[in-house]
Amino acid sequence: MSLTMREVMSLPALRRAEVVASQGALDKVVGSVSVLEYSQPTVVQNEIFKHINFNNDEIVLTAFASIRNDVSAQCQNIEVLANAGEIGMIIFYVGLIVPKIDPKVLEVAEKLNFLLICMPKNEPNLTYSSVITEIMFAIFNDQIVNPNFSVALIKRISEMPDHQRNMDMVLRLISNRIHASLALTSDEQSLIATQNWPRTNDMNWKRVLEETKNTPTDVQLYRLPVKDTKYVVFIYLDYGNLDHVTQQQTLETVQIALNLWPDQLIIKSNIGDLLDAIIQNEPQKIVGLAKKYRVDLDSLSSLLIINGVNKKANHYRLKNDIKGITSGFTNQVIIEFYEQNILIFIQNKNLGFKDWNQLQDEITAYGHENNFKLTSTRFTHLNDVVMIRNSYIENKKELSDAQIIFPKQTNFSDQDLIFSENCQQLIRNNEAEINKYLALFKTLSTDLIKTLLVFCLDAQSNIDETARQLYIHRNTAKYRIDKLSDVLGIKLGSLPESFVVYQLAAI
């Protein structure tokens, strides 16, 4: 059994607190507590969050002190925390610092299944420390009373997104539970995954395993072979001893994970396992596999994702044909299938805008000639594997919305996805402002609406292309665009004044 937020709500420090959003999230397991360090979302904050691996079991305490009157920033904080894996937030000093919890904040939390708890309002005597102390004591006590943790951990991992469900996460949750460092190796003692306790511990596992016979007397190293497999779990303890139950629970958790997700550990005969390690965020495997396949990770500067390849397509032929198309632009390329997508890495070269468009056009044309639709998304100026992973996840998350906004488009870029995401944030955070503009749109005729959408989103603000797509004369298209400019009070197509109209057209 593991402590849930529903049980946490019965603790003395939280008895007068109120759940104000996402009641369903009360059954989520809590394993730690944190205080929100950054209230105002910044570039630095976003960069930090990209490099943090969250465990999907943390509750955050905040008073939104620096953004007490900025509802949009409050919503952004919730989005960032929810996407990072936090389970919810406890808000202090409502009525004293934050005047009230805005309905938009509640709406965003509900949509993301992000638990919001409001401490008693207008109460100056509340302290973070009392809540932190009681929750952490309850977590510790639950672990003492319920030493069997394998089933609960596996259940938590199975509920995580695909990109978090991996052996690194299994070891991380075990490490947090038993406060020890862990490694999973093959029987040749080659490292597959590791997690150190605490996270800042920079221990060298390779050296530890090589020097097993010379382990210091004040350190305990346990070797646990996984039954009927070639794998071994090593547990490194800085002090104290590990009881038999904890050892068996650790071994059982790993064994169940190996049975459920064997593909995470099978070394394939191609570079696909390196891509898998990058997407799954498994640093130890990334380094080892990059060395094995002699891939310079710093050379992976651009990524093109060919989306949703037809399962009936001949993958071997498709891969070779796409490689042939790409070779017309560069010979330094890595091409591999991953989750029904084709990932194309351009090495040591950033293609120009015209080259990218031509490459994507040729891929689309190839698909058309072979009777299946191919769409692609390009990501450029990638500096490290974290950016590669984030690009893949962003494409998976935002592409479907971008395709709704640009239904005639087959070539996408990272900027299209950012535009789509910004439109979604506008819908969530500025509903009143949007409705004011949309009310103006409702006064327009159907022909003007169609012209607006095509001109802004499909024809790149080109009058001739707008006329062609609408099957009307150029002068008719120009007349309609001039009329739209008069109604909207701006010169449609002129930036930056037209940008809000582009967003509203997308919405």
Short mmCIF file of C-alpha atoms in Angstrom, two decimals:
data_model
loop_
_atom_site.label_atom_id
_atom_site.label_comp_id
_atom_site.label_asym_id
_atom_site.label_seq_id
_atom_site.Cartn_x
_atom_site.Cartn_y
_atom_site.Cartn_z
CA MET A 1 0.00 0.00 0.00
CA SER A 2 1.12 3.58 -0.68
CA LEU A 3 -0.08 6.86 0.79
CA THR A 4 -2.62 8.69 -1.37
CA MET A 5 -3.63 12.33 -1.33
CA ARG A 6 -7.06 11.26 -0.09
CA GLU A 7 -5.39 9.94 3.06
CA VAL A 8 -3.18 13.03 3.30
CA MET A 9 -6.32 15.19 3.47
CA SER A 10 -7.18 13.62 6.83
CA LEU A 11 -3.93 14.81 8.44
CA PRO A 12 -4.43 17.45 11.19
CA ALA A 13 -2.61 20.18 9.24
CA LEU A 14 -4.95 19.69 6.27
CA ARG A 15 -8.31 18.94 7.88
CA ARG A 16 -9.69 22.41 7.12
CA ALA A 17 -8.21 22.47 3.62
CA GLU A 18 -10.54 22.16 0.64
CA VAL A 19 -10.10 20.33 -2.66
CA VAL A 20 -11.11 22.91 -5.29
CA ALA A 21 -10.13 21.09 -8.51
CA SER A 22 -9.62 17.53 -9.81
CA GLN A 23 -11.20 15.42 -7.07
CA GLY A 24 -10.23 12.34 -9.09
CA ALA A 25 -6.56 13.06 -8.47
CA LEU A 26 -7.02 12.39 -4.74
CA ASP A 27 -6.24 8.73 -5.41
CA LYS A 28 -2.78 9.57 -6.72
CA VAL A 29 0.13 8.37 -4.60
CA VAL A 30 2.26 11.01 -2.90
CA GLY A 31 5.92 10.35 -2.20
CA SER A 32 7.38 13.80 -1.57
CA VAL A 33 6.61 17.47 -0.94
CA SER A 34 8.22 20.56 -2.44
CA VAL A 35 7.87 24.35 -2.29
CA LEU A 36 7.44 26.21 -5.59
CA GLU A 37 10.68 28.13 -6.13
CA TYR A 38 9.72 30.00 -9.31
CA SER A 39 6.36 31.74 -9.40
CA GLN A 40 7.00 33.74 -12.56
CA PRO A 41 7.57 31.38 -15.51
CA THR A 42 10.90 32.25 -17.14
CA VAL A 43 13.30 30.88 -19.73
CA VAL A 44 15.57 29.75 -16.89
CA GLN A 45 12.71 27.93 -15.17
CA ASN A 46 11.71 26.15 -18.36
CA GLU A 47 15.30 25.10 -19.02
CA ILE A 48 15.63 23.72 -15.47
CA PHE A 49 12.38 21.79 -15.78
CA LYS A 50 13.55 20.18 -19.03
CA HIS A 51 16.49 18.59 -17.19
CA ILE A 52 14.58 17.39 -14.11
CA ASN A 53 13.20 13.85 -14.03
CA PHE A 54 10.05 13.94 -11.93
CA ASN A 55 8.59 10.85 -10.27
CA ASN A 56 4.89 11.66 -10.65
CA ASP A 57 4.45 11.58 -6.88
CA GLU A 58 5.23 15.11 -5.67
CA ILE A 59 2.82 17.69 -4.23
CA VAL A 60 3.83 21.37 -4.41
CA LEU A 61 3.19 24.13 -1.84
CA THR A 62 2.89 27.74 -2.98
CA ALA A 63 1.31 31.11 -2.24
CA PHE A 64 1.81 32.54 -5.76
CA ALA A 65 3.29 35.54 -3.96
CA SER A 66 5.01 37.18 -6.94
CA ILE A 67 2.07 36.61 -9.31
CA ARG A 68 -0.85 37.08 -6.96
CA ASN A 69 -2.75 39.20 -9.51
CA ASP A 70 -1.52 37.46 -12.68
CA VAL A 71 -4.01 34.69 -13.47
CA SER A 72 -2.29 33.85 -16.77
CA ALA A 73 1.03 33.19 -14.99
CA GLN A 74 -0.75 31.05 -12.38
CA CYS A 75 -2.25 28.94 -15.18
CA GLN A 76 1.15 28.64 -16.86
CA ASN A 77 2.68 27.39 -13.61
CA ILE A 78 0.05 24.67 -13.35
CA GLU A 79 0.61 23.63 -16.97
CA VAL A 80 4.39 23.46 -16.50
CA LEU A 81 4.11 21.48 -13.25
CA ALA A 82 1.47 19.09 -14.61
CA ASN A 83 3.49 18.41 -17.77
CA ALA A 84 6.59 17.83 -15.64
CA GLY A 85 4.79 15.14 -13.62
CA GLU A 86 3.75 16.89 -10.38
CA ILE A 87 0.45 15.56 -9.01
CA GLY A 88 -0.96 18.76 -7.55
CA MET A 89 -0.61 21.95 -5.59
CA ILE A 90 -1.56 23.20 -2.11
CA ILE A 91 -2.24 26.96 -2.17
CA PHE A 92 -1.60 29.00 1.00
CA TYR A 93 -2.81 32.43 2.17
CA VAL A 94 -5.76 32.80 -0.22
CA GLY A 95 -7.48 36.08 0.63
CA LEU A 96 -4.27 37.49 2.09
CA ILE A 97 -1.82 37.13 -0.83
CA VAL A 98 -3.84 35.72 -3.72
CA PRO A 99 -7.21 37.54 -3.55
CA LYS A 100 -9.04 34.43 -4.79
CA ILE A 101 -8.49 31.33 -6.89
CA ASP A 102 -9.66 32.39 -10.33
CA PRO A 103 -12.12 30.11 -12.24
CA LYS A 104 -9.60 29.93 -15.12
CA VAL A 105 -7.04 28.42 -12.76
CA LEU A 106 -9.58 25.81 -11.68
CA GLU A 107 -10.48 25.09 -15.30
CA VAL A 108 -6.85 24.47 -16.32
CA ALA A 109 -6.29 22.22 -13.29
CA GLU A 110 -9.42 20.18 -14.06
CA LYS A 111 -8.42 19.74 -17.69
CA LEU A 112 -4.95 18.48 -16.71
CA ASN A 113 -6.22 16.36 -13.77
CA PHE A 114 -3.95 18.43 -11.55
CA LEU A 115 -5.05 18.41 -7.92
CA LEU A 116 -5.65 21.85 -6.35
CA ILE A 117 -6.05 22.16 -2.59
CA CYS A 118 -6.88 25.47 -0.91
CA MET A 119 -5.73 25.97 2.67
CA PRO A 120 -8.15 27.86 4.97
CA LYS A 121 -8.71 31.35 3.56
CA ASN A 122 -7.73 34.58 5.34
CA GLU A 123 -5.63 32.61 7.80
CA PRO A 124 -2.21 34.24 8.58
CA ASN A 125 -1.08 31.55 11.05
CA LEU A 126 -0.60 28.80 8.47
CA THR A 127 2.93 27.45 8.00
CA TYR A 128 4.48 25.42 5.22
CA SER A 129 6.56 23.50 7.77
CA SER A 130 3.56 21.97 9.55
CA VAL A 131 2.17 20.58 6.28
CA ILE A 132 5.57 19.36 5.05
CA THR A 133 6.37 17.68 8.37
CA GLU A 134 3.04 15.86 8.64
CA ILE A 135 3.01 14.65 5.03
CA MET A 136 6.61 13.41 5.14
CA PHE A 137 6.02 11.69 8.49
CA ALA A 138 2.92 10.00 7.05
CA ILE A 139 4.92 8.84 4.01
CA PHE A 140 7.69 7.47 6.23
CA ASN A 141 5.22 5.77 8.54
CA ASP A 142 3.37 4.20 5.59
CA GLN A 143 6.64 2.72 4.35
CA ILE A 144 7.34 1.23 7.79
CA VAL A 145 3.83 -0.24 8.17
CA ASN A 146 3.68 -1.45 4.55
CA PRO A 147 7.12 -2.82 3.60
CA ASN A 148 5.78 -4.52 0.45
CA PHE A 149 6.03 -1.95 -2.33
CA SER A 150 6.56 -3.80 -5.62
CA VAL A 151 2.95 -3.95 -6.80
CA ALA A 152 2.29 -0.28 -5.91
CA LEU A 153 5.39 0.91 -7.78
CA ILE A 154 4.58 -1.11 -10.90
CA LYS A 155 1.01 0.25 -10.85
CA ARG A 156 2.33 3.81 -10.70
CA ILE A 157 4.71 3.23 -13.58
CA SER A 158 2.00 1.63 -15.73
CA GLU A 159 -0.10 4.80 -15.32
CA MET A 160 2.73 7.07 -16.52
CA PRO A 161 3.08 8.38 -20.10
CA ASP A 162 4.97 6.13 -22.53
CA HIS A 163 8.08 8.31 -22.49
CA GLN A 164 8.45 7.86 -18.70
CA ARG A 165 7.74 4.13 -18.57
CA ASN A 166 11.21 2.63 -18.57
CA MET A 167 13.76 0.83 -16.43
CA ASP A 168 15.39 4.08 -15.32
CA MET A 169 12.06 5.12 -13.80
CA VAL A 170 11.68 1.72 -12.10
CA LEU A 171 15.08 2.08 -10.44
CA ARG A 172 14.42 5.72 -9.59
CA LEU A 173 11.23 4.90 -7.68
CA ILE A 174 12.92 2.03 -5.86
CA SER A 175 15.87 4.26 -5.01
CA ASN A 176 13.58 6.92 -3.55
CA ARG A 177 11.79 4.26 -1.53
CA ILE A 178 14.82 2.50 -0.01
CA HIS A 179 17.28 5.45 -0.03
CA ALA A 180 19.98 3.52 -1.83
CA SER A 181 21.74 3.58 -5.21
CA LEU A 182 20.87 0.88 -7.75
CA ALA A 183 22.21 -0.57 -10.98
CA LEU A 184 20.82 -3.13 -13.39
CA THR A 185 23.40 -5.06 -15.36
CA SER A 186 23.59 -7.98 -17.75
CA ASP A 187 25.45 -11.07 -16.58
CA GLU A 188 28.57 -9.65 -18.24
CA GLN A 189 28.23 -6.74 -15.79
CA SER A 190 27.56 -4.25 -18.60
CA LEU A 191 25.42 -1.42 -17.23
CA ILE A 192 21.84 -1.12 -18.51
CA ALA A 193 20.37 1.42 -16.09
CA THR A 194 21.46 3.15 -12.88
CA GLN A 195 20.01 5.48 -10.26
CA ASN A 196 22.00 7.10 -7.47
CA TRP A 197 20.89 8.16 -4.02
CA PRO A 198 20.88 11.02 -3.45
CA ARG A 199 20.49 12.29 -7.03
CA THR A 200 23.61 14.47 -6.65
CA ASN A 201 25.73 11.40 -5.89
CA ASP A 202 28.25 11.15 -8.75
CA MET A 203 29.42 7.61 -7.96
CA ASN A 204 31.08 5.68 -10.78
CA TRP A 205 29.15 2.42 -11.10
CA LYS A 206 31.62 0.91 -13.54
CA ARG A 207 34.41 1.35 -11.02
CA VAL A 208 32.21 0.06 -8.16
CA LEU A 209 31.45 -3.14 -10.06
CA GLU A 210 35.09 -3.63 -11.05
CA GLU A 211 36.16 -3.22 -7.43
CA THR A 212 33.42 -5.36 -5.91
CA LYS A 213 35.91 -7.43 -3.96
CA ASN A 214 37.47 -4.31 -2.45
CA THR A 215 34.27 -2.60 -1.30
CA PRO A 216 34.91 -0.42 1.81
CA THR A 217 33.73 -1.94 5.05
CA ASP A 218 31.40 0.98 5.79
CA VAL A 219 29.51 0.41 2.51
CA GLN A 220 27.11 -2.43 1.74
CA LEU A 221 26.87 -3.73 -1.84
CA TYR A 222 24.14 -6.29 -2.45
CA ARG A 223 24.10 -8.51 -5.57
CA LEU A 224 20.64 -9.84 -6.50
CA PRO A 225 20.38 -12.06 -9.62
CA VAL A 226 17.02 -11.81 -11.39
CA LYS A 227 15.59 -15.33 -11.60
CA ASP A 228 15.56 -17.00 -15.03
CA THR A 229 17.26 -14.02 -16.72
CA LYS A 230 20.79 -12.81 -17.42
CA TYR A 231 20.21 -9.65 -15.38
CA VAL A 232 21.57 -8.69 -11.96
CA VAL A 233 20.43 -5.91 -9.60
CA PHE A 234 23.12 -4.23 -7.49
CA ILE A 235 22.15 -2.14 -4.44
CA TYR A 236 24.73 0.22 -2.98
CA LEU A 237 24.10 1.39 0.60
CA ASP A 238 26.27 4.09 2.21
CA TYR A 239 25.34 3.11 5.74
CA GLY A 240 23.25 0.59 7.65
CA ASN A 241 21.91 -2.71 6.36
CA LEU A 242 19.14 -3.69 3.95
CA ASP A 243 16.65 -6.14 5.43
CA HIS A 244 15.58 -9.27 3.54
CA VAL A 245 12.06 -7.97 2.76
CA THR A 246 13.40 -4.80 1.12
CA GLN A 247 15.84 -6.84 -0.97
CA GLN A 248 13.08 -9.18 -2.14
CA GLN A 249 10.70 -6.32 -2.91
CA THR A 250 13.40 -4.60 -4.97
CA LEU A 251 14.09 -7.78 -6.91
CA GLU A 252 10.38 -8.46 -7.42
CA THR A 253 9.75 -4.94 -8.74
CA VAL A 254 12.54 -5.29 -11.31
CA GLN A 255 11.40 -8.78 -12.29
CA ILE A 256 7.81 -7.66 -12.91
CA ALA A 257 9.05 -4.68 -14.92
CA LEU A 258 11.22 -6.95 -17.08
CA ASN A 259 8.22 -9.18 -17.75
CA LEU A 260 5.94 -6.24 -18.60
CA TRP A 261 8.36 -4.15 -20.68
CA PRO A 262 11.00 -6.51 -22.10
CA ASP A 263 11.49 -4.30 -25.17
CA GLN A 264 13.07 -1.67 -22.94
CA LEU A 265 16.10 -3.93 -22.44
CA ILE A 266 16.44 -5.97 -25.63
CA ILE A 267 19.46 -4.79 -27.60
CA LYS A 268 18.32 -4.53 -31.21
CA SER A 269 20.48 -5.12 -34.27
CA ASN A 270 20.19 -1.49 -35.38
CA ILE A 271 20.41 2.04 -34.01
CA GLY A 272 16.75 2.04 -32.95
CA ASP A 273 17.69 1.19 -29.37
CA LEU A 274 19.78 4.40 -29.14
CA LEU A 275 16.78 6.44 -30.29
CA ASP A 276 14.63 4.57 -27.78
CA ALA A 277 17.06 5.41 -24.98
CA ILE A 278 17.01 9.09 -25.97
CA ILE A 279 13.20 9.27 -26.05
CA GLN A 280 12.89 7.25 -22.85
CA ASN A 281 15.49 9.48 -21.12
CA GLU A 282 17.90 6.73 -20.07
CA PRO A 283 21.28 8.49 -19.77
CA GLN A 284 23.36 5.41 -18.98
CA LYS A 285 22.07 3.55 -22.04
CA ILE A 286 22.45 6.63 -24.26
CA VAL A 287 26.17 6.92 -23.51
CA GLY A 288 26.81 3.18 -23.89
CA LEU A 289 24.82 2.77 -27.10
CA ALA A 290 26.22 5.92 -28.69
CA LYS A 291 29.69 4.48 -28.08
CA LYS A 292 28.61 1.07 -29.40
CA TYR A 293 27.22 2.49 -32.65
CA ARG A 294 29.92 5.18 -32.89
CA VAL A 295 27.39 8.00 -32.95
CA ASP A 296 28.60 11.48 -32.04
CA LEU A 297 25.62 12.79 -30.08
CA ASP A 298 26.77 16.38 -30.60
CA SER A 299 26.40 15.88 -34.36
CA LEU A 300 22.63 15.30 -34.16
CA SER A 301 21.78 18.91 -34.95
CA SER A 302 18.47 18.54 -36.83
CA LEU A 303 15.53 16.13 -36.72
CA LEU A 304 12.82 15.40 -39.27
CA ILE A 305 9.92 13.24 -38.08
CA ILE A 306 7.79 11.52 -40.72
CA ASN A 307 4.54 11.02 -38.86
CA GLY A 308 2.20 8.06 -38.60
CA VAL A 309 3.57 5.73 -41.27
CA ASN A 310 0.96 3.27 -42.56
CA LYS A 311 1.39 -0.08 -40.83
CA LYS A 312 0.76 -1.87 -44.15
CA ALA A 313 3.68 -0.09 -45.85
CA ASN A 314 6.82 -2.07 -46.66
CA HIS A 315 9.05 -0.61 -43.95
CA TYR A 316 12.31 -1.89 -45.42
CA ARG A 317 11.59 -0.39 -48.82
CA LEU A 318 10.18 2.81 -47.33
CA LYS A 319 13.27 3.37 -45.18
CA ASN A 320 15.62 2.86 -48.15
CA ASP A 321 13.55 5.11 -50.43
CA ILE A 322 13.45 7.91 -47.83
CA LYS A 323 17.21 7.54 -47.37
CA GLY A 324 17.60 7.93 -51.12
CA ILE A 325 15.54 11.14 -51.10
CA THR A 326 17.49 12.54 -48.15
CA SER A 327 20.86 11.73 -49.73
CA GLY A 328 20.14 14.43 -52.30
CA PHE A 329 20.58 16.97 -49.51
CA THR A 330 23.22 15.37 -47.27
CA ASN A 331 25.01 12.04 -46.85
CA GLN A 332 25.43 12.56 -43.12
CA VAL A 333 22.12 11.16 -41.98
CA ILE A 334 20.68 8.60 -39.54
CA ILE A 335 17.27 7.12 -40.42
CA GLU A 336 15.29 4.77 -38.19
CA PHE A 337 11.70 3.71 -37.43
CA TYR A 338 10.30 4.56 -34.01
CA GLU A 339 6.66 4.03 -32.92
CA GLN A 340 5.23 4.12 -36.47
CA ASN A 341 7.26 7.23 -37.22
CA ILE A 342 10.49 7.62 -39.19
CA LEU A 343 13.13 9.71 -37.42
CA ILE A 344 15.70 11.35 -39.70
CA PHE A 345 18.71 12.98 -38.06
CA ILE A 346 20.73 15.38 -40.17
CA GLN A 347 24.29 15.30 -38.80
CA ASN A 348 26.65 18.27 -38.57
CA LYS A 349 24.55 20.37 -40.89
CA ASN A 350 21.58 22.73 -40.66
CA LEU A 351 19.73 22.79 -43.97
CA GLY A 352 18.52 26.13 -45.28
CA PHE A 353 14.83 27.01 -45.42
CA LYS A 354 14.52 26.19 -49.15
CA ASP A 355 16.28 22.85 -48.70
CA TRP A 356 14.00 21.87 -45.81
CA ASN A 357 10.89 22.75 -47.84
CA GLN A 358 12.17 20.85 -50.88
CA LEU A 359 13.06 17.78 -48.78
CA GLN A 360 9.65 17.74 -47.11
CA ASP A 361 7.90 18.31 -50.46
CA GLU A 362 9.75 15.38 -52.02
CA ILE A 363 8.79 13.12 -49.11
CA THR A 364 5.13 14.17 -49.46
CA ALA A 365 5.25 13.58 -53.22
CA TYR A 366 6.82 10.13 -52.70
CA GLY A 367 3.97 9.20 -50.37
CA HIS A 368 1.39 10.44 -52.86
CA GLU A 369 2.97 8.36 -55.64
CA ASN A 370 2.73 5.27 -53.43
CA ASN A 371 -0.88 5.93 -52.34
CA PHE A 372 -0.32 6.91 -48.71
CA LYS A 373 -0.15 10.29 -47.00
CA LEU A 374 3.14 11.34 -45.40
CA THR A 375 3.35 14.40 -43.17
CA SER A 376 6.61 15.56 -41.64
CA THR A 377 7.80 17.90 -38.88
CA ARG A 378 11.24 19.49 -38.79
CA PHE A 379 13.23 20.57 -35.75
CA THR A 380 16.46 22.52 -36.19
CA HIS A 381 19.33 23.79 -34.02
CA LEU A 382 19.17 20.91 -31.54
CA ASN A 383 21.98 21.27 -29.02
CA ASP A 384 21.69 18.06 -27.00
CA VAL A 385 19.71 14.84 -26.47
CA VAL A 386 17.34 16.64 -24.08
CA MET A 387 16.21 18.89 -26.95
CA ILE A 388 15.82 15.83 -29.20
CA ARG A 389 13.62 14.10 -26.63
CA ASN A 390 11.55 17.24 -26.00
CA SER A 391 11.08 17.72 -29.76
CA TYR A 392 9.73 14.19 -30.16
CA ILE A 393 7.35 14.56 -27.21
CA GLU A 394 6.18 18.01 -28.41
CA ASN A 395 5.45 16.60 -31.87
CA LYS A 396 3.47 13.73 -30.38
CA LYS A 397 1.52 16.12 -28.16
CA GLU A 398 0.82 19.07 -30.49
CA LEU A 399 0.79 17.75 -34.07
CA SER A 400 -2.88 16.73 -34.10
CA ASP A 401 -3.96 20.26 -33.12
CA ALA A 402 -1.61 21.80 -35.69
CA GLN A 403 -3.20 19.58 -38.35
CA ILE A 404 -6.64 20.94 -37.38
CA ILE A 405 -5.37 24.51 -37.75
CA PHE A 406 -3.58 23.78 -41.05
CA PRO A 407 -5.69 21.02 -42.66
CA LYS A 408 -4.12 21.36 -46.11
CA GLN A 409 -0.56 21.34 -44.83
CA THR A 410 1.76 18.31 -44.90
CA ASN A 411 5.05 20.07 -44.05
CA PHE A 412 5.27 21.25 -40.45
CA SER A 413 7.96 22.92 -38.37
CA ASP A 414 8.56 23.34 -34.65
CA GLN A 415 7.15 26.86 -34.99
CA ASP A 416 3.82 25.46 -36.20
CA LEU A 417 3.63 23.37 -33.04
CA ILE A 418 4.53 26.36 -30.86
CA PHE A 419 1.82 28.41 -32.60
CA SER A 420 -0.71 25.63 -31.95
CA GLU A 421 0.30 25.37 -28.29
CA ASN A 422 0.04 29.15 -27.82
CA CYS A 423 -3.48 29.09 -29.28
CA GLN A 424 -4.45 26.37 -26.79
CA GLN A 425 -3.08 28.50 -23.94
CA LEU A 426 -5.12 31.48 -25.16
CA ILE A 427 -8.26 29.36 -25.11
CA ARG A 428 -7.55 28.31 -21.54
CA ASN A 429 -6.33 31.61 -20.13
CA ASN A 430 -8.05 34.43 -22.04
CA GLU A 431 -11.53 33.18 -22.76
CA ALA A 432 -13.28 36.53 -22.22
CA GLU A 433 -10.87 38.40 -24.50
CA ILE A 434 -11.17 35.74 -27.21
CA ASN A 435 -14.97 35.74 -27.08
CA LYS A 436 -14.96 39.50 -27.58
CA TYR A 437 -13.06 39.11 -30.86
CA LEU A 438 -14.96 36.02 -31.96
CA ALA A 439 -18.22 37.96 -31.54
CA LEU A 440 -16.90 40.29 -34.25
CA PHE A 441 -16.16 37.30 -36.48
CA LYS A 442 -19.78 36.15 -36.15
CA THR A 443 -20.92 39.29 -37.94
CA LEU A 444 -18.98 38.24 -41.05
CA SER A 445 -20.54 36.35 -43.95
CA THR A 446 -19.58 32.75 -44.68
CA ASP A 447 -17.57 33.84 -47.72
CA LEU A 448 -15.57 36.36 -45.68
CA ILE A 449 -14.89 33.77 -42.95
CA LYS A 450 -13.64 31.24 -45.52
CA THR A 451 -11.45 33.90 -47.14
CA LEU A 452 -10.03 34.91 -43.75
CA LEU A 453 -9.13 31.32 -42.81
CA VAL A 454 -7.57 30.46 -46.17
CA PHE A 455 -5.64 33.75 -46.47
CA CYS A 456 -4.22 33.55 -42.93
CA LEU A 457 -3.65 29.83 -42.45
CA ASP A 458 -3.46 28.08 -45.82
CA ALA A 459 -2.16 30.59 -48.38
CA GLN A 460 0.62 32.31 -46.39
CA SER A 461 -1.15 35.69 -46.84
CA ASN A 462 -0.86 35.43 -50.63
CA ILE A 463 -3.85 36.83 -52.56
CA ASP A 464 -3.22 34.76 -55.70
CA GLU A 465 -2.94 31.53 -53.71
CA THR A 466 -6.08 32.44 -51.73
CA ALA A 467 -8.01 32.93 -54.99
CA ARG A 468 -6.70 29.61 -56.34
CA GLN A 469 -7.71 27.63 -53.24
CA LEU A 470 -11.18 29.23 -53.10
CA TYR A 471 -11.74 28.89 -56.89
CA ILE A 472 -12.53 32.61 -57.23
CA HIS A 473 -11.10 35.43 -59.32
CA ARG A 474 -8.10 37.28 -57.91
CA ASN A 475 -10.06 40.56 -57.82
CA THR A 476 -12.80 38.88 -55.78
CA ALA A 477 -10.23 37.63 -53.29
CA LYS A 478 -8.64 41.09 -53.09
CA TYR A 479 -12.07 42.72 -52.55
CA ARG A 480 -12.89 40.34 -49.70
CA ILE A 481 -9.50 40.87 -48.01
CA ASP A 482 -9.88 44.64 -48.27
CA LYS A 483 -13.35 44.37 -46.72
CA LEU A 484 -11.98 42.21 -43.89
CA SER A 485 -9.30 44.84 -43.27
CA ASP A 486 -12.00 47.52 -42.97
CA VAL A 487 -14.11 45.44 -40.55
CA LEU A 488 -11.15 44.45 -38.38
CA GLY A 489 -9.54 47.88 -38.46
CA ILE A 490 -6.14 46.59 -39.57
CA LYS A 491 -4.38 45.81 -42.84
CA LEU A 492 -4.89 42.06 -42.97
CA GLY A 493 -1.57 40.32 -43.60
CA SER A 494 0.55 43.12 -42.16
CA LEU A 495 2.57 42.05 -39.12
CA PRO A 496 2.65 42.42 -36.19
CA GLU A 497 -0.83 43.99 -36.15
CA SER A 498 -2.42 40.97 -37.88
CA PHE A 499 -0.90 38.39 -35.54
CA VAL A 500 -3.87 38.30 -33.16
CA VAL A 501 -6.18 37.73 -36.16
CA TYR A 502 -4.02 34.75 -37.22
CA GLN A 503 -4.39 33.30 -33.71
CA LEU A 504 -8.14 33.88 -33.68
CA ALA A 505 -8.46 32.27 -37.12
CA ALA A 506 -6.65 29.23 -35.72
CA ILE A 507 -8.88 29.17 -32.65
#
